[in-house]
Coordinates of C-alpha atoms (C1' of nucleotides) in Angstrom, one line a residue:
Chain A
M84 CA -164.1 -73.2 160.8
A85 CA -166.5 -73.6 164.0
K86 CA -168.3 -70.8 164.6
K87 CA -168.6 -69.7 168.3
N88 CA -170.1 -66.4 168.0
K89 CA -173.1 -65.3 170.2
V90 CA -175.3 -64.0 167.7
E91 CA -177.1 -61.5 170.0
E92 CA -179.1 -58.0 169.2
I93 CA -177.1 -55.2 169.0
T94 CA -178.4 -51.7 171.0
P95 CA -179.9 -49.6 168.0
I96 CA -177.0 -47.0 166.9
N97 CA -179.1 -43.9 167.5
E98 CA -180.8 -45.2 170.6
D99 CA -177.1 -45.3 172.6
F100 CA -174.2 -44.8 170.3
S101 CA -171.9 -45.7 173.3
R102 CA -173.3 -49.1 174.0
W103 CA -173.5 -49.8 170.2
Y104 CA -170.0 -49.3 169.6
T105 CA -169.5 -51.5 172.8
D106 CA -171.9 -54.1 171.2
V107 CA -170.6 -54.2 168.3
I108 CA -166.6 -54.6 168.9
L109 CA -167.5 -57.5 171.4
K110 CA -169.8 -59.4 169.7
T111 CA -168.0 -59.1 166.6
E112 CA -164.6 -60.3 168.4
L113 CA -162.6 -57.5 167.4
V114 CA -161.1 -57.2 170.7
D115 CA -161.8 -58.4 174.4
Y116 CA -161.1 -56.5 177.2
A117 CA -157.7 -57.5 179.1
P118 CA -157.4 -58.1 182.8
V119 CA -155.6 -54.9 183.4
K120 CA -157.9 -51.8 183.1
G121 CA -157.4 -49.9 180.0
F122 CA -155.5 -52.5 178.0
M123 CA -157.5 -54.6 175.2
V124 CA -157.1 -58.4 173.2
I125 CA -157.1 -57.4 169.6
R126 CA -158.8 -60.7 168.7
A127 CA -158.1 -62.7 165.3
Y128 CA -160.7 -60.8 163.6
G129 CA -159.5 -57.4 164.9
Y130 CA -156.0 -58.3 164.0
A131 CA -156.9 -59.5 160.4
L132 CA -158.3 -55.7 159.6
W133 CA -155.1 -53.9 161.6
E134 CA -152.9 -55.7 159.1
N135 CA -155.0 -55.2 156.1
I136 CA -154.7 -51.6 157.3
Q137 CA -151.3 -51.6 158.2
K138 CA -150.3 -53.4 154.7
R139 CA -151.9 -50.2 152.8
F140 CA -150.1 -47.7 154.9
D141 CA -146.6 -49.4 154.8
N142 CA -147.0 -49.7 151.1
E143 CA -147.5 -45.7 150.8
F144 CA -144.1 -45.7 153.2
K145 CA -142.0 -48.0 151.0
K146 CA -143.0 -46.1 148.0
T147 CA -141.9 -42.9 149.4
G148 CA -138.7 -43.8 150.1
H149 CA -138.9 -45.2 153.7
K150 CA -137.4 -48.0 155.6
N151 CA -138.8 -50.2 158.2
V152 CA -136.7 -50.5 161.8
Y153 CA -137.4 -51.3 165.3
F154 CA -136.2 -49.5 168.4
P155 CA -136.5 -50.8 172.0
L156 CA -139.6 -50.5 174.0
L157 CA -137.8 -49.0 177.4
I158 CA -136.3 -45.5 177.4
P159 CA -134.0 -43.9 180.1
E160 CA -135.5 -41.0 182.0
S161 CA -132.6 -38.9 181.2
Y162 CA -133.5 -39.4 177.5
L163 CA -137.0 -38.3 178.3
N164 CA -136.3 -35.1 180.0
K165 CA -134.1 -33.8 177.4
E166 CA -136.6 -31.8 175.3
K167 CA -138.4 -29.9 177.6
E168 CA -142.0 -29.2 175.9
H169 CA -142.0 -33.1 175.0
V170 CA -141.4 -34.5 178.6
E171 CA -144.0 -31.8 180.1
G172 CA -146.6 -33.1 177.3
F173 CA -146.1 -37.0 178.4
A174 CA -144.9 -37.3 182.2
P175 CA -148.6 -37.3 183.3
E176 CA -149.3 -40.4 181.4
V177 CA -145.6 -42.3 181.4
A178 CA -145.5 -45.7 182.5
W179 CA -142.2 -46.8 184.7
V180 CA -140.4 -49.7 185.0
T181 CA -138.5 -49.4 188.1
Q182 CA -137.4 -52.9 189.2
G183 CA -135.6 -56.0 187.2
G184 CA -136.2 -58.9 189.1
D185 CA -135.9 -58.4 192.3
T186 CA -132.8 -55.6 191.8
Q187 CA -134.0 -51.8 192.0
L188 CA -132.7 -50.0 188.6
A189 CA -130.5 -47.2 188.9
E190 CA -132.1 -45.0 186.6
R191 CA -135.9 -45.8 186.2
L192 CA -137.1 -46.9 182.3
C193 CA -140.0 -45.3 181.0
I194 CA -141.8 -47.6 178.8
R195 CA -142.5 -45.6 175.5
P196 CA -145.4 -42.9 175.1
T197 CA -143.7 -42.4 171.7
S198 CA -140.3 -42.9 170.5
E199 CA -138.7 -39.6 169.4
T200 CA -136.1 -39.4 172.4
I201 CA -134.6 -42.6 171.8
I202 CA -134.7 -42.6 168.0
C203 CA -133.2 -38.9 167.9
S204 CA -130.8 -40.3 170.6
M205 CA -129.3 -43.0 167.9
Y206 CA -129.8 -40.5 165.2
A207 CA -127.3 -38.6 166.6
K208 CA -124.9 -41.2 167.3
W209 CA -125.4 -42.2 163.6
L210 CA -125.2 -38.9 161.7
S211 CA -122.1 -37.0 160.8
S212 CA -122.4 -35.4 157.4
Y213 CA -125.0 -33.6 154.9
R214 CA -124.3 -37.0 152.4
D215 CA -126.3 -38.9 155.2
L216 CA -129.4 -37.1 155.1
P217 CA -132.0 -37.7 154.8
Y218 CA -132.9 -40.5 157.5
L219 CA -136.4 -42.0 156.5
F220 CA -137.1 -44.3 158.8
N221 CA -140.3 -45.9 160.3
Q222 CA -141.6 -48.5 162.9
W223 CA -144.5 -50.3 163.6
C224 CA -144.9 -51.2 167.4
N225 CA -146.7 -50.7 170.5
V226 CA -146.9 -47.7 172.9
V227 CA -148.1 -47.2 176.5
R228 CA -149.8 -44.0 177.4
W229 CA -151.5 -44.2 180.9
E230 CA -154.8 -43.0 180.2
K231 CA -157.4 -42.2 183.0
T232 CA -160.6 -42.8 180.7
T233 CA -160.5 -45.4 178.1
R234 CA -162.4 -47.5 175.3
P235 CA -161.1 -49.9 173.2
F236 CA -159.3 -48.4 169.9
L237 CA -160.0 -45.1 170.4
R238 CA -158.0 -44.5 173.8
T239 CA -156.6 -47.5 175.3
S240 CA -153.3 -47.7 177.5
E241 CA -151.5 -49.7 175.2
F242 CA -152.0 -49.4 171.4
L243 CA -150.8 -50.0 168.2
W244 CA -149.5 -47.8 165.8
Q245 CA -146.3 -46.9 163.3
E246 CA -144.2 -43.8 164.1
G247 CA -142.3 -42.4 160.8
H248 CA -139.1 -40.3 162.2
T249 CA -137.3 -38.5 159.9
L250 CA -134.2 -36.3 159.4
H251 CA -133.5 -33.7 157.1
E252 CA -130.9 -31.2 156.0
T253 CA -133.1 -28.1 155.9
F254 CA -136.3 -26.8 157.4
E255 CA -137.8 -26.6 154.1
E256 CA -137.2 -30.3 153.5
A257 CA -138.4 -31.4 157.0
Q258 CA -141.9 -29.3 156.3
K259 CA -142.0 -31.0 152.8
E260 CA -141.7 -34.5 154.6
T261 CA -144.0 -33.5 157.0
M262 CA -147.2 -32.1 154.8
R263 CA -146.4 -35.4 152.3
M264 CA -146.8 -37.5 155.3
I265 CA -150.1 -35.8 156.2
G266 CA -151.2 -36.2 152.6
I267 CA -150.5 -40.0 152.6
Y268 CA -152.5 -40.2 155.6
R269 CA -155.4 -38.8 153.9
D270 CA -155.4 -40.4 150.9
V271 CA -155.1 -44.0 152.2
C272 CA -157.8 -43.2 154.6
E273 CA -160.4 -41.8 151.7
K274 CA -159.2 -44.7 149.5
Y275 CA -158.6 -47.7 151.3
L276 CA -160.5 -47.0 154.6
A277 CA -163.6 -45.1 152.8
I278 CA -163.4 -42.2 155.4
P279 CA -163.1 -38.5 154.1
V280 CA -160.9 -36.5 156.3
V281 CA -160.5 -32.8 156.6
S282 CA -156.7 -32.0 156.9
G283 CA -155.1 -29.0 158.1
Q284 CA -153.1 -27.5 161.0
K285 CA -153.3 -28.0 164.4
S286 CA -153.4 -24.7 166.9
E287 CA -150.6 -23.9 169.1
K288 CA -152.4 -25.5 171.6
E289 CA -153.3 -28.8 170.4
K290 CA -150.5 -29.2 168.4
F291 CA -147.6 -32.3 169.6
A292 CA -145.5 -31.5 172.6
G293 CA -141.9 -30.3 171.4
A294 CA -143.3 -29.8 167.6
H295 CA -142.9 -26.8 165.4
A296 CA -145.7 -27.5 163.9
T297 CA -148.7 -30.6 163.6
Y298 CA -150.8 -31.3 161.0
T299 CA -153.8 -33.6 161.3
I300 CA -156.3 -35.8 159.3
E301 CA -159.5 -35.2 161.2
A302 CA -162.8 -37.6 160.6
L303 CA -166.3 -37.4 161.5
M304 CA -168.2 -40.0 163.7
H305 CA -172.0 -41.3 163.3
D306 CA -172.7 -39.5 166.4
G307 CA -171.3 -35.9 165.4
Q308 CA -168.0 -36.0 167.2
A309 CA -164.8 -35.8 165.3
L310 CA -161.8 -38.2 165.8
Q311 CA -158.1 -37.4 165.4
S312 CA -157.3 -39.8 162.9
G313 CA -153.2 -39.2 162.4
T314 CA -151.0 -36.6 163.0
S315 CA -147.6 -35.4 161.0
H316 CA -145.0 -33.4 163.0
N317 CA -142.6 -30.8 161.6
L318 CA -140.4 -30.8 164.7
S319 CA -138.0 -28.6 163.4
D320 CA -134.7 -28.3 164.9
H321 CA -136.4 -28.8 168.6
F322 CA -135.0 -32.0 169.2
A323 CA -131.9 -31.8 167.1
K324 CA -130.7 -29.4 169.8
A325 CA -131.8 -31.2 173.0
F326 CA -130.3 -34.6 171.1
E327 CA -127.4 -33.3 169.4
M328 CA -128.5 -34.3 166.2
K329 CA -125.2 -32.4 164.1
F330 CA -123.6 -32.7 161.1
L331 CA -121.2 -31.4 158.9
G332 CA -122.7 -29.4 156.0
R333 CA -121.7 -28.7 152.8
D334 CA -120.3 -25.4 153.6
N335 CA -117.9 -27.2 156.1
T336 CA -120.2 -25.9 159.0
E337 CA -121.6 -28.1 162.1
Q338 CA -125.5 -27.7 161.5
Y339 CA -128.6 -28.9 163.4
A340 CA -130.7 -31.2 161.2
F341 CA -134.2 -30.9 161.2
S342 CA -136.8 -33.7 162.3
T343 CA -140.4 -35.1 161.2
S344 CA -142.6 -37.5 163.2
W345 CA -145.9 -38.8 162.2
G346 CA -148.1 -41.7 163.4
V347 CA -151.8 -43.7 162.6
S348 CA -152.7 -46.1 165.2
T349 CA -155.4 -48.8 166.2
R350 CA -157.7 -45.9 166.8
L351 CA -158.2 -45.8 162.8
I352 CA -160.4 -49.4 163.8
G353 CA -162.4 -47.3 166.1
G354 CA -163.0 -44.5 163.0
I355 CA -164.1 -47.4 160.9
I356 CA -166.2 -48.9 163.2
M357 CA -168.2 -45.5 163.9
V358 CA -168.1 -44.1 160.3
H359 CA -169.7 -47.0 158.4
G360 CA -171.6 -49.3 161.2
D361 CA -174.9 -49.5 161.1
D362 CA -177.7 -51.5 163.3
N363 CA -176.8 -54.8 161.8
G364 CA -173.3 -54.0 163.1
L365 CA -169.8 -53.6 160.8
K366 CA -169.6 -52.4 157.5
L367 CA -166.0 -52.9 156.5
P368 CA -164.4 -51.3 153.1
P369 CA -163.9 -54.3 150.8
Y370 CA -160.3 -53.0 150.4
I371 CA -159.2 -53.9 153.8
A372 CA -162.0 -56.2 155.0
P373 CA -160.3 -59.7 156.4
T374 CA -163.2 -61.4 154.4
Q375 CA -164.2 -59.9 151.2
A376 CA -167.0 -62.3 150.3
V377 CA -168.4 -65.3 152.1
I378 CA -170.1 -67.9 150.3
I379 CA -173.2 -69.5 152.1
P380 CA -174.5 -72.8 150.6
I381 CA -178.3 -73.5 151.0
A382 CA -180.3 -76.6 151.6
Q383 CA -176.1 -77.5 151.6
H384 CA -177.6 -81.3 152.5
K385 CA -179.2 -81.5 148.9
E386 CA -177.0 -83.7 146.3
G387 CA -174.3 -81.4 144.9
V388 CA -174.7 -78.2 146.5
L389 CA -171.7 -78.1 148.8
D390 CA -169.4 -79.5 145.7
K391 CA -171.1 -76.4 143.9
A392 CA -170.3 -74.2 146.4
Y393 CA -166.5 -75.3 147.6
E394 CA -166.1 -75.0 143.7
L395 CA -166.9 -71.4 143.7
Y396 CA -164.8 -71.1 146.5
D397 CA -161.6 -72.3 144.8
S398 CA -162.4 -70.6 141.7
L399 CA -162.6 -67.2 143.6
K400 CA -160.0 -67.7 146.6
E401 CA -156.7 -66.5 144.9
Q402 CA -158.5 -63.2 143.5
F403 CA -160.7 -62.5 146.7
R404 CA -160.1 -62.9 150.5
M405 CA -162.9 -65.6 150.7
E406 CA -164.7 -67.6 153.4
I407 CA -167.3 -70.1 153.2
D408 CA -169.5 -71.4 155.5
A409 CA -170.7 -74.5 155.3
S410 CA -171.4 -75.3 159.1
D411 CA -173.9 -77.4 159.8
M412 CA -175.4 -76.4 163.0
N413 CA -176.5 -73.0 162.1
S414 CA -179.5 -72.1 159.6
P415 CA -178.5 -70.0 156.5
G416 CA -180.6 -67.3 158.2
W417 CA -178.5 -67.2 160.9
K418 CA -175.4 -67.1 158.8
F419 CA -176.8 -64.2 156.9
N420 CA -177.0 -62.3 160.0
Q421 CA -173.8 -63.0 161.4
Y422 CA -171.7 -62.3 158.4
E423 CA -173.5 -59.1 157.9
M424 CA -172.7 -58.2 161.9
K425 CA -169.0 -58.7 161.0
G426 CA -169.4 -56.4 158.3
V427 CA -168.3 -59.0 155.5
P428 CA -169.3 -56.4 152.4
V429 CA -170.4 -59.5 150.1
R430 CA -172.3 -62.6 150.6
I431 CA -172.8 -65.2 147.9
E432 CA -175.8 -67.6 148.3
L433 CA -175.7 -70.7 146.5
G434 CA -178.6 -73.2 146.9
P435 CA -180.4 -75.6 144.5
K436 CA -182.4 -73.4 142.5
D437 CA -179.6 -71.4 141.5
I438 CA -177.4 -74.3 140.4
E439 CA -180.2 -75.6 138.2
K440 CA -180.3 -72.0 136.7
G441 CA -176.3 -72.0 136.5
Q442 CA -176.0 -68.9 138.9
C443 CA -175.8 -67.6 142.2
V444 CA -176.7 -64.6 144.3
L445 CA -174.5 -61.6 145.6
V446 CA -176.0 -59.3 148.3
R447 CA -174.3 -56.4 149.1
R448 CA -173.8 -55.3 153.0
D449 CA -173.8 -51.5 152.3
N450 CA -177.5 -51.4 151.0
G451 CA -178.7 -55.0 151.0
E452 CA -179.4 -55.2 146.9
K453 CA -179.6 -58.7 145.6
I454 CA -177.7 -59.0 142.2
Y455 CA -178.3 -62.6 140.2
V456 CA -175.2 -63.5 138.7
D457 CA -174.0 -66.5 136.2
L458 CA -171.9 -68.6 137.7
D459 CA -168.8 -68.0 135.3
E460 CA -169.1 -64.5 135.9
V461 CA -168.8 -64.5 139.5
S462 CA -165.5 -63.3 139.3
I463 CA -165.5 -60.3 137.2
Q464 CA -168.9 -59.0 139.2
L465 CA -167.2 -59.3 142.2
E466 CA -164.6 -57.1 141.2
N467 CA -166.7 -54.6 140.1
L468 CA -168.7 -54.8 143.3
M469 CA -165.7 -54.6 145.5
D470 CA -165.0 -50.9 143.7
S471 CA -168.3 -50.0 143.6
I472 CA -169.1 -50.5 147.4
Q473 CA -165.7 -49.0 148.2
Q474 CA -166.9 -45.9 146.5
S475 CA -170.3 -46.1 147.6
M476 CA -169.1 -46.3 151.3
Y477 CA -167.2 -43.5 150.8
D478 CA -169.8 -41.4 149.1
N479 CA -172.0 -42.3 152.0
A480 CA -169.7 -40.9 154.6
L481 CA -169.3 -37.9 152.8
A482 CA -172.4 -37.1 152.5
D483 CA -173.0 -38.1 156.4
R484 CA -170.5 -35.6 157.2
E485 CA -171.6 -32.7 155.1
S486 CA -175.2 -32.9 156.3
K487 CA -173.0 -32.7 159.9
T488 CA -171.2 -29.7 159.0
S489 CA -172.5 -26.4 159.4
V490 CA -171.2 -22.8 159.5
A491 CA -171.4 -20.5 162.5
K492 CA -170.6 -16.7 162.6
D493 CA -171.5 -16.0 166.1
M494 CA -171.6 -18.0 169.3
D495 CA -175.4 -18.5 169.4
E496 CA -175.3 -20.0 166.2
F497 CA -172.3 -22.4 167.3
K498 CA -174.3 -23.5 170.1
K499 CA -177.3 -23.5 168.1
N500 CA -175.5 -25.9 165.3
L501 CA -173.9 -27.9 167.9
A502 CA -177.0 -28.5 170.0
E503 CA -179.3 -29.1 166.8
N504 CA -176.9 -31.2 164.3
P505 CA -173.8 -32.2 166.2
G506 CA -171.0 -32.3 163.6
F507 CA -168.4 -30.2 162.7
I508 CA -168.7 -26.2 162.6
K509 CA -166.8 -24.2 160.6
A510 CA -165.9 -20.7 161.9
M511 CA -163.9 -17.7 161.6
W512 CA -161.0 -17.8 164.4
C513 CA -158.8 -14.8 165.6
G514 CA -156.0 -17.2 166.3
S515 CA -155.9 -16.6 170.1
E516 CA -155.4 -18.9 172.5
D517 CA -158.2 -17.4 174.8
C518 CA -161.3 -17.6 172.2
E519 CA -160.1 -21.3 171.8
D520 CA -160.3 -21.7 175.5
K521 CA -163.5 -20.1 175.9
I522 CA -165.2 -21.9 173.1
K523 CA -164.3 -25.3 174.6
E524 CA -165.4 -24.1 177.7
D525 CA -168.9 -22.9 176.6
T526 CA -169.6 -25.6 174.1
G527 CA -167.3 -28.6 174.9
A528 CA -166.1 -28.3 171.0
T529 CA -162.3 -28.2 170.5
L530 CA -160.6 -26.5 167.6
R531 CA -159.8 -29.6 165.2
C532 CA -158.0 -27.9 162.6
V533 CA -157.1 -25.1 160.4
P534 CA -157.8 -26.4 157.4
F535 CA -155.4 -26.1 154.3
A536 CA -158.7 -25.6 152.1
Q537 CA -160.0 -22.3 153.5
E538 CA -163.2 -21.1 152.4
D539 CA -164.8 -17.9 152.7
L540 CA -167.7 -17.9 155.3
G541 CA -168.7 -14.5 154.7
S542 CA -167.5 -13.3 157.3
D543 CA -163.9 -11.7 158.9
R544 CA -164.8 -11.6 162.3
C545 CA -163.8 -14.2 164.9
V546 CA -166.8 -16.3 166.1
C547 CA -166.0 -16.0 169.6
C548 CA -164.3 -12.4 170.1
G549 CA -165.7 -10.7 167.2
Q550 CA -162.4 -9.1 166.4
K551 CA -160.6 -9.2 163.0
A552 CA -159.9 -12.8 161.7
E553 CA -157.9 -14.4 158.7
K554 CA -158.3 -18.2 159.8
M555 CA -161.1 -20.7 158.9
A556 CA -161.1 -23.5 161.2
Y557 CA -162.9 -26.4 161.8
F558 CA -164.6 -27.3 165.4
A559 CA -166.2 -30.1 167.0
R560 CA -166.7 -32.3 170.0
A561 CA -164.0 -34.9 169.7
Y562 CA -163.1 -38.7 171.0
Chain B
rC72 C1' -158.7 -38.1 189.2
rG73 C1' -164.2 -36.8 190.6
rG74 C1' -169.5 -38.6 190.4
rG75 C1' -173.1 -42.5 189.3
rA76 C1' -174.3 -47.7 188.0
rU77 C1' -172.7 -52.7 187.5
rG78 C1' -169.9 -57.4 188.7
rU79 C1' -173.9 -64.6 189.6
rG80 C1' -172.1 -71.1 184.5
rG81 C1' -169.7 -69.1 177.6
rC82 C1' -173.8 -65.1 177.0
rU83 C1' -178.4 -62.0 178.9
rC84 C1' -180.1 -61.9 183.6
rA85 C1' -183.5 -63.3 188.4
rG86 C1' -182.2 -64.2 193.5
rC87 C1' -180.1 -60.0 197.6
rU88 C1' -184.8 -55.9 201.1
rU89 C1' -186.3 -60.2 204.8
rG90 C1' -178.8 -64.6 205.4
rG91 C1' -180.6 -71.3 205.7
rU92 C1' -176.7 -76.2 200.3
rA93 C1' -177.4 -71.8 193.1
rG94 C1' -182.2 -70.5 189.2
rA95 C1' -184.2 -69.4 184.1
rG96 C1' -183.4 -68.4 178.8
rC97 C1' -180.3 -68.7 175.1
rG98 C1' -175.6 -70.8 173.7
rC99 C1' -173.0 -75.6 174.4
rU100 C1' -172.3 -81.6 173.6
rU101 C1' -174.8 -86.2 171.8
rG102 C1' -178.3 -88.4 168.4
rG103 C1' -182.2 -87.4 164.7
rU104 C1' -185.4 -84.1 161.9
rU105 C1' -184.2 -79.5 159.1
rC106 C1' -182.0 -75.5 155.9
rG107 C1' -183.8 -69.6 150.0
rG108 C1' -183.6 -63.7 156.5
rG109 C1' -182.0 -65.6 163.4
rA110 C1' -185.5 -74.1 162.7
rC111 C1' -187.6 -77.9 165.9
rC112 C1' -187.2 -82.5 169.3
rA113 C1' -185.1 -85.6 172.8
rA114 C1' -181.0 -87.0 176.3
rG115 C1' -176.9 -84.5 178.7
rA116 C1' -172.5 -81.2 180.4
rG117 C1' -171.3 -76.8 182.9
rG118 C1' -171.1 -72.0 188.2
rC119 C1' -167.5 -72.7 195.4
rC120 C1' -172.0 -66.4 193.0
rG121 C1' -164.9 -60.7 190.4
rG122 C1' -161.4 -60.7 194.7
rA123 C1' -159.4 -60.1 200.4
rG124 C1' -161.0 -59.4 204.9
rG125 C1' -164.7 -59.1 208.6
rU126 C1' -169.9 -60.2 211.4
rU127 C1' -172.6 -64.9 212.0
rC128 C1' -173.9 -71.7 214.1
rA129 C1' -174.8 -70.3 208.8
rA130 C1' -172.9 -64.9 203.6
rA131 C1' -174.3 -64.5 196.5
rU132 C1' -177.6 -61.9 200.5
rC133 C1' -174.9 -57.9 205.7
rC134 C1' -169.9 -54.7 206.8
rU135 C1' -164.7 -52.8 205.1
rC136 C1' -161.0 -52.9 201.5
rU137 C1' -159.9 -53.9 196.5
rC138 C1' -159.9 -55.3 191.0
rA139 C1' -162.7 -54.4 186.7
rU140 C1' -166.6 -52.6 183.4
rU141 C1' -170.0 -48.8 182.0
rC142 C1' -171.9 -43.9 182.1
rC143 C1' -171.2 -38.4 183.3
rG144 C1' -167.2 -34.6 184.0
rA145 C1' -161.6 -32.9 184.1
rC146 C1' -157.0 -34.9 181.2
rC147 C1' -155.2 -37.0 176.6
rA148 C1' -154.0 -40.2 170.0

RNA sequence: CGGGAUGUGGCUCAGCUUGGUAGAGCGCUUGGUUCGGGACCAAGAGGCCGGAGGUUCAAAUCCUCUCAUUCCGACCA
């Protein structure tokens, strides 16, 4: 358990948020930069976090009948070209393989930016009857999108994600699936990542290339910028028609299937960092933290301290993701700071004075509260603490989001809000792309979504053009 | 992809203007003393200065190209 961490200062979060973010991800050893621009190495601590996130989502996918599969990394160019909107959307950021060994390929191959095309082409091959449906498959993989500006987790040229791809007999069924999955995304984010999200529909302009409709969950970061955190697409029969996904229906006629796709990525890690983090570094939700509690022995050279510490560790390690830092080279104070920086939800201090009293000290990362607990009650107290920290992190994130959410009835108010209190702006929208464009041009804010939960803002006029508007939308600057 | 900044032991940086054989602090190793919020003493190890080319007797330093990071815009999960 050698500690190699360089414990150094982190730029204060409100002084320079970007630098704070970079400092945190590097110093907590979540990631490091790879030699190729836009690529990152996910280090052990970062990957452990990703695995815990994966488990939570994967569990929900399985519960709803989805099975995991794996499709290849490389896709022939001709496949990509089959769906017009899709190829136009992705072509600018596709990476190509043109050579194998020293042989030039007859057809160049794209490194998947997403897998609709290859998956649909295989579905087309397998599908013959309505009895085969639905297809409910998911894959965990990497994708490559050649991005111009990159930031670890938030936008990298390669990232890890899951992509669900389902096939249905009817449009209605596909729509139901699309909504079900965006609901799962919302629930997992809120329950396990402690990130409150706004869920709703993307505008035509912002929807997925080739989709009939895109639904999204949007989270708000500490700096008031929004982060698109997961999307679910109803692809209708667009890909079915492009890839000949046909089956013989109940009425003995040939019909096109209806498909959906949905994904969340390692970008969520960026969200966790930027929603919960503070001046001391990371603050990880207990339900997904790689280490839920760390035991730090105090005056560990003294008779019996280490024995007692390990005894405690052994008694908890089955129930919690535990760590014990009995390294001799750093002082307890150093360790306190170290594990706070790494966002470990609970620190357990155990020293000679505690042992005398048969107790230990639990210290919460989220609010610094110290709790003195009898040694034989640690397990149950820790269990409660996990729930209470999780809940309180969610509550705080929600309160923070609400404090950064405002209503605008006209553009003056819109700009004023964005300048004075950056965050979500709720406003009426007439539905035109012109207004969407104009708002973006004038303010830098984009339409994040038309939320499922519509509200009465006391106006029925578009915030931009003043025409009659029926939809309430969320706007924000976004990552 | 445009504009700015940066790149020197593991980390943070000095040295560059005015070319002349590479510096500090932290970290690391070993030994000892410490230990309830970033301990201390002593002795050590470690760098052809992002990469390539050029100018020069001589380049971390000057010139050209290139790669990467970062910030600001345009583009996208």
